Coordinates of N, CA, C and O and ligand atoms in Angstrom, one line a residue:
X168 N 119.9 85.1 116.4 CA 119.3 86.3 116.9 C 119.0 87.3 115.7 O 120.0 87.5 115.0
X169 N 118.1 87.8 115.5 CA 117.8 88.8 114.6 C 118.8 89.8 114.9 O 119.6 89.7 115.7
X170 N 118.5 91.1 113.7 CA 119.9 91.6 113.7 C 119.0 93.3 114.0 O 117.8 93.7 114.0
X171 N 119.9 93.8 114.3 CA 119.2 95.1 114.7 C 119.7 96.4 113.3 O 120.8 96.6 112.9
X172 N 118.6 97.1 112.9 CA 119.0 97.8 111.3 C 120.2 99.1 111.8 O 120.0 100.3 111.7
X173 N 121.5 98.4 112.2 CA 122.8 99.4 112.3 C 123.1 100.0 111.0 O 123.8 101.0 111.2
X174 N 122.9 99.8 110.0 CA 123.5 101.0 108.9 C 122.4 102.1 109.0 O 121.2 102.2 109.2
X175 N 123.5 103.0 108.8 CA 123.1 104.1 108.4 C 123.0 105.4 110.0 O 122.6 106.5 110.1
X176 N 123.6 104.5 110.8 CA 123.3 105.3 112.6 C 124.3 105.5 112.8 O 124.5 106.3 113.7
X177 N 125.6 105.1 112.0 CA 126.9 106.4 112.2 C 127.5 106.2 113.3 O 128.6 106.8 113.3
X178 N 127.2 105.1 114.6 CA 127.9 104.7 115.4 C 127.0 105.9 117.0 O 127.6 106.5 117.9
X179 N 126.1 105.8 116.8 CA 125.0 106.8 117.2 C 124.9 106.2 118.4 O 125.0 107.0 119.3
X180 N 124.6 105.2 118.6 CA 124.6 104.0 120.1 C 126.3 103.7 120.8 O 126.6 103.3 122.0
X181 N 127.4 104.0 119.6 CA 128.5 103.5 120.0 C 129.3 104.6 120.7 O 130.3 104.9 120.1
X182 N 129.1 105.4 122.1 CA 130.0 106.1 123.1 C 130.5 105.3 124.0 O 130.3 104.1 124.0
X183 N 131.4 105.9 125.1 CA 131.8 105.4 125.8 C 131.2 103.9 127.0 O 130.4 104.1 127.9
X184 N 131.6 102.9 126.7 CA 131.5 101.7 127.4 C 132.1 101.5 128.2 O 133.3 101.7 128.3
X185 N 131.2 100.6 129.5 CA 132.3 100.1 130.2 C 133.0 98.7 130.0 O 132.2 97.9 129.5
X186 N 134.4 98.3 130.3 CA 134.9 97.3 130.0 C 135.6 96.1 131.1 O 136.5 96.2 132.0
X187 N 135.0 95.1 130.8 CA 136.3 94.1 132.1 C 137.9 93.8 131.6 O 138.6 94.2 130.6
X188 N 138.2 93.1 132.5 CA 139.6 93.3 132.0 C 139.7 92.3 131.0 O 140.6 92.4 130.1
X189 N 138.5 90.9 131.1 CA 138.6 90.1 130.1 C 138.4 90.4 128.4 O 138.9 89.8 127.4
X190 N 137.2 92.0 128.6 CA 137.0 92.2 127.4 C 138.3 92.9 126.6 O 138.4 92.8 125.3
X191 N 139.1 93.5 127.5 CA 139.7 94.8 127.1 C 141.3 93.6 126.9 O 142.1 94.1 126.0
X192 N 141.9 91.9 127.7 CA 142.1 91.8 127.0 C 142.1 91.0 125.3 O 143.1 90.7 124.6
X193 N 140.9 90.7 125.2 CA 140.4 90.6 123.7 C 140.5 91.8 123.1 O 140.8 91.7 121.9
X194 N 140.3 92.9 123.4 CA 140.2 93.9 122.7 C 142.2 93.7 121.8 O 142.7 93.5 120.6
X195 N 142.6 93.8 123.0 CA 144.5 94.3 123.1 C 144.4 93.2 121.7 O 144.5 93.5 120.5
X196 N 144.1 91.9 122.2 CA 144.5 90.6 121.1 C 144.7 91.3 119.9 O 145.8 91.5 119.4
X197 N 142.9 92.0 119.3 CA 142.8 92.0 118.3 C 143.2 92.9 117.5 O 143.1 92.9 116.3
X198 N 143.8 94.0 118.4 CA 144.3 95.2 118.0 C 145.6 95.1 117.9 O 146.4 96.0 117.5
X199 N 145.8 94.0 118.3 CA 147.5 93.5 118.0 C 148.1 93.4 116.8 O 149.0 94.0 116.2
X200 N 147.0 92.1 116.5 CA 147.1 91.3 115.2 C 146.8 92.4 113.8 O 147.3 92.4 112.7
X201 N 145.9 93.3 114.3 CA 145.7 94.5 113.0 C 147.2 94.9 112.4 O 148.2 95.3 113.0
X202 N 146.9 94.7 110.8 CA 148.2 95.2 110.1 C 148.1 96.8 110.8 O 147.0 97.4 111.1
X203 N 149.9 97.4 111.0 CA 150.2 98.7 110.9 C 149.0 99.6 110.7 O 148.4 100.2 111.5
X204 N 148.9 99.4 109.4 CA 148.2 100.5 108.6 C 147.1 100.5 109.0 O 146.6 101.6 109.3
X205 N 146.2 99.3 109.1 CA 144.5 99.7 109.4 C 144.7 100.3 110.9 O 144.1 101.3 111.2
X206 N 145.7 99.5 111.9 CA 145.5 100.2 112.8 C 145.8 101.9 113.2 O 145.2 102.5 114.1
X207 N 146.6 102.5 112.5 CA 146.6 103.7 112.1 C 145.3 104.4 111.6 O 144.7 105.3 112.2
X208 N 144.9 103.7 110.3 CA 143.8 104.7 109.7 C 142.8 104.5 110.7 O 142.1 105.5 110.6
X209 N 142.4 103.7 111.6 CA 141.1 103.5 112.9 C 141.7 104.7 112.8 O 141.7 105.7 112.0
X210 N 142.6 104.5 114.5 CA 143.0 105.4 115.0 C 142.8 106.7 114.7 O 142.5 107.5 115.5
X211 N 143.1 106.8 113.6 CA 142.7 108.6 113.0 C 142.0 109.4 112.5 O 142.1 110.6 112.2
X212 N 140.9 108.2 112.5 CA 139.8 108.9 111.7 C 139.2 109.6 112.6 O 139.1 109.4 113.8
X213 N 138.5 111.0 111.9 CA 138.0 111.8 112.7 C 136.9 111.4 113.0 O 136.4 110.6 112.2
X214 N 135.9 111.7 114.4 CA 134.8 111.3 115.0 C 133.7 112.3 115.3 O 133.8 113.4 115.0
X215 N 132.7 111.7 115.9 CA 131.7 112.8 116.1 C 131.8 112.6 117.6 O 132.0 111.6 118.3
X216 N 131.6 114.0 117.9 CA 131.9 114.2 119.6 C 131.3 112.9 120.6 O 130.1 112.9 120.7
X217 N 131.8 112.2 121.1 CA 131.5 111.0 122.3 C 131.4 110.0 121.6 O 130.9 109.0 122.2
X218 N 131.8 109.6 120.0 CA 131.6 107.9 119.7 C 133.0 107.6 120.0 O 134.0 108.3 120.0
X219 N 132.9 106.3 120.2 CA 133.3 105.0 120.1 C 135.0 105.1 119.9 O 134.9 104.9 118.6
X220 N 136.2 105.2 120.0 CA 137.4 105.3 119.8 C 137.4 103.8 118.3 O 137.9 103.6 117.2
X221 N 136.8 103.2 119.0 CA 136.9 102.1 118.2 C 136.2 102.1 116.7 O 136.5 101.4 115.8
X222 N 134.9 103.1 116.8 CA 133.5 103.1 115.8 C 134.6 103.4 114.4 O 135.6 104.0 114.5
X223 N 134.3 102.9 113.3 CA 134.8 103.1 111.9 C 134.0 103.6 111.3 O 133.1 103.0 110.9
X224 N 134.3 105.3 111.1 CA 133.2 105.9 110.4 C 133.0 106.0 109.3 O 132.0 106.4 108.7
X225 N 134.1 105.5 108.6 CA 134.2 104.9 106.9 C 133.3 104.5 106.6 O 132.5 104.8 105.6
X226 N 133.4 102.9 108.1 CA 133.0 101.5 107.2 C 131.3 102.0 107.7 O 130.4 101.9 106.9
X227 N 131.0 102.5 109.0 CA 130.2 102.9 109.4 C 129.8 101.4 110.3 O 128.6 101.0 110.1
X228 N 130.4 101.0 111.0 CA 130.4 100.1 111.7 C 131.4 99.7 112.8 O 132.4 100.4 112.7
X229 N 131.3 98.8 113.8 CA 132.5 98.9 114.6 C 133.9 98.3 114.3 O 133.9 97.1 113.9
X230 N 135.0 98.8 114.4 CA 136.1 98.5 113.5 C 136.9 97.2 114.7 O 138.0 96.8 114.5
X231 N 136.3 96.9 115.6 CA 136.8 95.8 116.7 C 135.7 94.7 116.7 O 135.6 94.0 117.7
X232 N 134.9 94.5 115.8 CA 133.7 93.8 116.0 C 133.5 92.4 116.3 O 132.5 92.0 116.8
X233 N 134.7 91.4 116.1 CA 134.4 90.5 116.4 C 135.3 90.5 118.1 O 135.7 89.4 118.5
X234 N 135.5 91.6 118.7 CA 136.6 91.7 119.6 C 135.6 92.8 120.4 O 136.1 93.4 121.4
X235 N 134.4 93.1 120.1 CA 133.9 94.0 120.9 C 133.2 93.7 122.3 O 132.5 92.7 122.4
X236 N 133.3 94.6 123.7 CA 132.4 94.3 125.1 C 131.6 93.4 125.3 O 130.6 93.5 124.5
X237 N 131.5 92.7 125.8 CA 130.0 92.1 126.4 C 129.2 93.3 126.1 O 128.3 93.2 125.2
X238 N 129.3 94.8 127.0 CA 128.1 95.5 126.5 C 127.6 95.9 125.3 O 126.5 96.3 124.9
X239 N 128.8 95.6 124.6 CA 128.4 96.3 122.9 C 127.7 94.8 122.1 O 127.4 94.8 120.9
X240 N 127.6 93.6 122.9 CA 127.3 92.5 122.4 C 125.9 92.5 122.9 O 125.0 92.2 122.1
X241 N 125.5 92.8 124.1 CA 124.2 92.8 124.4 C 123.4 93.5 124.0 O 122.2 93.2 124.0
X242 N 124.0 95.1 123.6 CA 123.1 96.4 123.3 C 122.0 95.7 122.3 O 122.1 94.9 121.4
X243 N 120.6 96.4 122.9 CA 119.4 96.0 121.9 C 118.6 95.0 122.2 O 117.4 95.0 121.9
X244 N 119.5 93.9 122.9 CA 118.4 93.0 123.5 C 118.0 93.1 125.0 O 117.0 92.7 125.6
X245 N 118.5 93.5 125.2 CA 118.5 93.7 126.9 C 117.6 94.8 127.1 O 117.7 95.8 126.4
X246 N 116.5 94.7 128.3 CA 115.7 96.1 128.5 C 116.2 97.4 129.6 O 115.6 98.1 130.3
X247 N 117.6 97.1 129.3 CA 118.4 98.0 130.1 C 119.3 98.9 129.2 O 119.9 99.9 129.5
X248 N 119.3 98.2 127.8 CA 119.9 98.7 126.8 C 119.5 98.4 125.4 O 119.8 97.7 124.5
X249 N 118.5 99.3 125.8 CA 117.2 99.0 124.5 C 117.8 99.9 123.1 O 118.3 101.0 123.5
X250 N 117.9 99.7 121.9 CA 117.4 100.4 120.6 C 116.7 101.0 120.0 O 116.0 100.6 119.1
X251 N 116.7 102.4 120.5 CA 115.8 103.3 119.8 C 114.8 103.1 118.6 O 113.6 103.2 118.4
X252 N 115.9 102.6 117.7 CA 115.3 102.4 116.3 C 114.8 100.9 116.3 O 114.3 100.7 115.2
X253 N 114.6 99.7 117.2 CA 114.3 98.8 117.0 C 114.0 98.2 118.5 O 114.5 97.2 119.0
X254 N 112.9 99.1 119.3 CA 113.0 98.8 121.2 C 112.1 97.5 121.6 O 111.8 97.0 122.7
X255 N 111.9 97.0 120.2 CA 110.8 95.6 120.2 C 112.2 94.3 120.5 O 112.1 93.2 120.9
X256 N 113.0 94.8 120.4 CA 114.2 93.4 120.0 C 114.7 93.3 121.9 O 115.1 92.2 122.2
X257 N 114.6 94.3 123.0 CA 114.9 94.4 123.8 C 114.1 93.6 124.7 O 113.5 94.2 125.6
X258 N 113.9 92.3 124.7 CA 113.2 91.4 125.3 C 114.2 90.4 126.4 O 113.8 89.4 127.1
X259 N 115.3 91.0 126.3 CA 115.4 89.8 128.1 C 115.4 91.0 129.1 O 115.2 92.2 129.0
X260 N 115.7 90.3 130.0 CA 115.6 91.3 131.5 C 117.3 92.0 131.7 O 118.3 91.8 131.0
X261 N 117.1 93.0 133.0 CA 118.4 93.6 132.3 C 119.3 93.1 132.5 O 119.3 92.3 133.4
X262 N 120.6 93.5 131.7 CA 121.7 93.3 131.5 C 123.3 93.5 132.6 O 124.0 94.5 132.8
X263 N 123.5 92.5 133.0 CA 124.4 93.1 134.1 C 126.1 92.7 133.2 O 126.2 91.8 132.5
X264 N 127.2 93.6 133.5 CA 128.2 92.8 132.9 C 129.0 91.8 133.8 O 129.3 92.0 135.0
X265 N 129.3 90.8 133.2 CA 130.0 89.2 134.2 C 130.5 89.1 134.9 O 130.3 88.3 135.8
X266 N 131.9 90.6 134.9 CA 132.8 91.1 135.9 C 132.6 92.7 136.5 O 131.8 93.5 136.0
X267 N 133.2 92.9 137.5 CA 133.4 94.1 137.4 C 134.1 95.1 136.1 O 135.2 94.8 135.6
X268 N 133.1 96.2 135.7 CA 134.0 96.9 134.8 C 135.5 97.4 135.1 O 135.5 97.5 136.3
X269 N 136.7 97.7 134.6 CA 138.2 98.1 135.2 C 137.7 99.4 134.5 O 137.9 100.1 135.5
X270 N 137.2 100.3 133.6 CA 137.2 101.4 133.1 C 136.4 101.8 131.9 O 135.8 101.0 131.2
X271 N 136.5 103.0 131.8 CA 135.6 103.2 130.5 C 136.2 102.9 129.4 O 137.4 103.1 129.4
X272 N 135.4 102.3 128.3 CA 136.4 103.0 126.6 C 136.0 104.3 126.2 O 134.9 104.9 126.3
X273 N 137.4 104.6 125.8 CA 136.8 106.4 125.1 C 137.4 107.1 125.9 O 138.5 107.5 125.6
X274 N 136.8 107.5 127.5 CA 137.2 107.9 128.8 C 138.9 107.2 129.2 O 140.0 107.5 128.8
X275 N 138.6 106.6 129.9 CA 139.9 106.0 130.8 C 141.2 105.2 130.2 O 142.3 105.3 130.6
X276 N 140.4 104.4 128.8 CA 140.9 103.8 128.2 C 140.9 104.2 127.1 O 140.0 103.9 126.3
X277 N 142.2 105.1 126.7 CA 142.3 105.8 124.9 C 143.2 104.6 124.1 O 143.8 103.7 124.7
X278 N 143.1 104.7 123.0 CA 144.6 104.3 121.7 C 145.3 104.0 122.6 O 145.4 102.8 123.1
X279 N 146.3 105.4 123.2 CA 147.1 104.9 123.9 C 147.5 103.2 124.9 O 148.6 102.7 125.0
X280 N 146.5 102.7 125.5 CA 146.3 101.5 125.9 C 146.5 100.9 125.2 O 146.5 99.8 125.7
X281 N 146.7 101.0 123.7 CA 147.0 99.3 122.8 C 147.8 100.0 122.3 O 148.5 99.6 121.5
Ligands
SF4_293 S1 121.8 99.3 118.0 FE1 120.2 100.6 117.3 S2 120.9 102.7 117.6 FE2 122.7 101.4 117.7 S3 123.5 101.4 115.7 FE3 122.1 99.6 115.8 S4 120.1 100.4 115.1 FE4 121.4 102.2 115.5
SF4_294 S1 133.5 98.7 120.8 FE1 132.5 98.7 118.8 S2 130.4 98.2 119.2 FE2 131.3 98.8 121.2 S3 130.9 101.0 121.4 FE3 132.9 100.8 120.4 S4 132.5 100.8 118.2 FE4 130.6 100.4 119.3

């Protein structure tokens, strides 16, 4: 799949998501296995109002990425969750998630959960 031009958007697509329980627990997995420390510096980095608990504004990319939603996996191709900066790549039909969502990230589901 072609890749969609994410540098430089600051995590501008990455707010609150909804999550199944399968995503969320991949999420736990991988937030497990994080040494102490990176998982602290996530955790604390300051954000811009509604991204991503997860977004790394350092790295400027998502700091769960190989552990991230179905939705944050589809965003861009789907015509239900198209990319501003790139709304040509949004070519399947829309996007449903596999399970029912259990909650939001950001919202329902803070840090505190892992
Ligand atoms: S999916 Fe689109 S809006 Fe989101 S970070 Fe990538 S280029 Fe930016
Ligand atoms: S989990 Fe990652 S890709 Fe999904 S919204 Fe959060 S920072 Fe963005």
């Amino acid at each position: 799949m072609e890749d969609l031009p994410c540098k430089g958007c600051n995590g501008m697509c990455c707010g609150p998501v909804p999550v199944t329980e399968q995503d969320l627990k991949i999420i736990k997995k991988k937030v497990k296995a994080m040494p102490k420390k990176s998982r602290m510096d996530l955790e604390k980095q300051p954000r811009n109002f509604g991204t991503c608990i997860f977004f790394d504004m350092e790295k400027d990319r998502c700091g769960i990425h190989s552990a991230r939603p179905g939705v944050c996996r589809a965003f861009g191709y789907y015509k239900n969750l198209v990319c501003f900066r790139k709304p040509e790549m949004a070519t399947q039909a829309n996007w449903s998630p596999a399970d029912k969502p259990v909650g939001i990230l950001s919202i329902d589901i803070t840090w505190q959960a892992f």
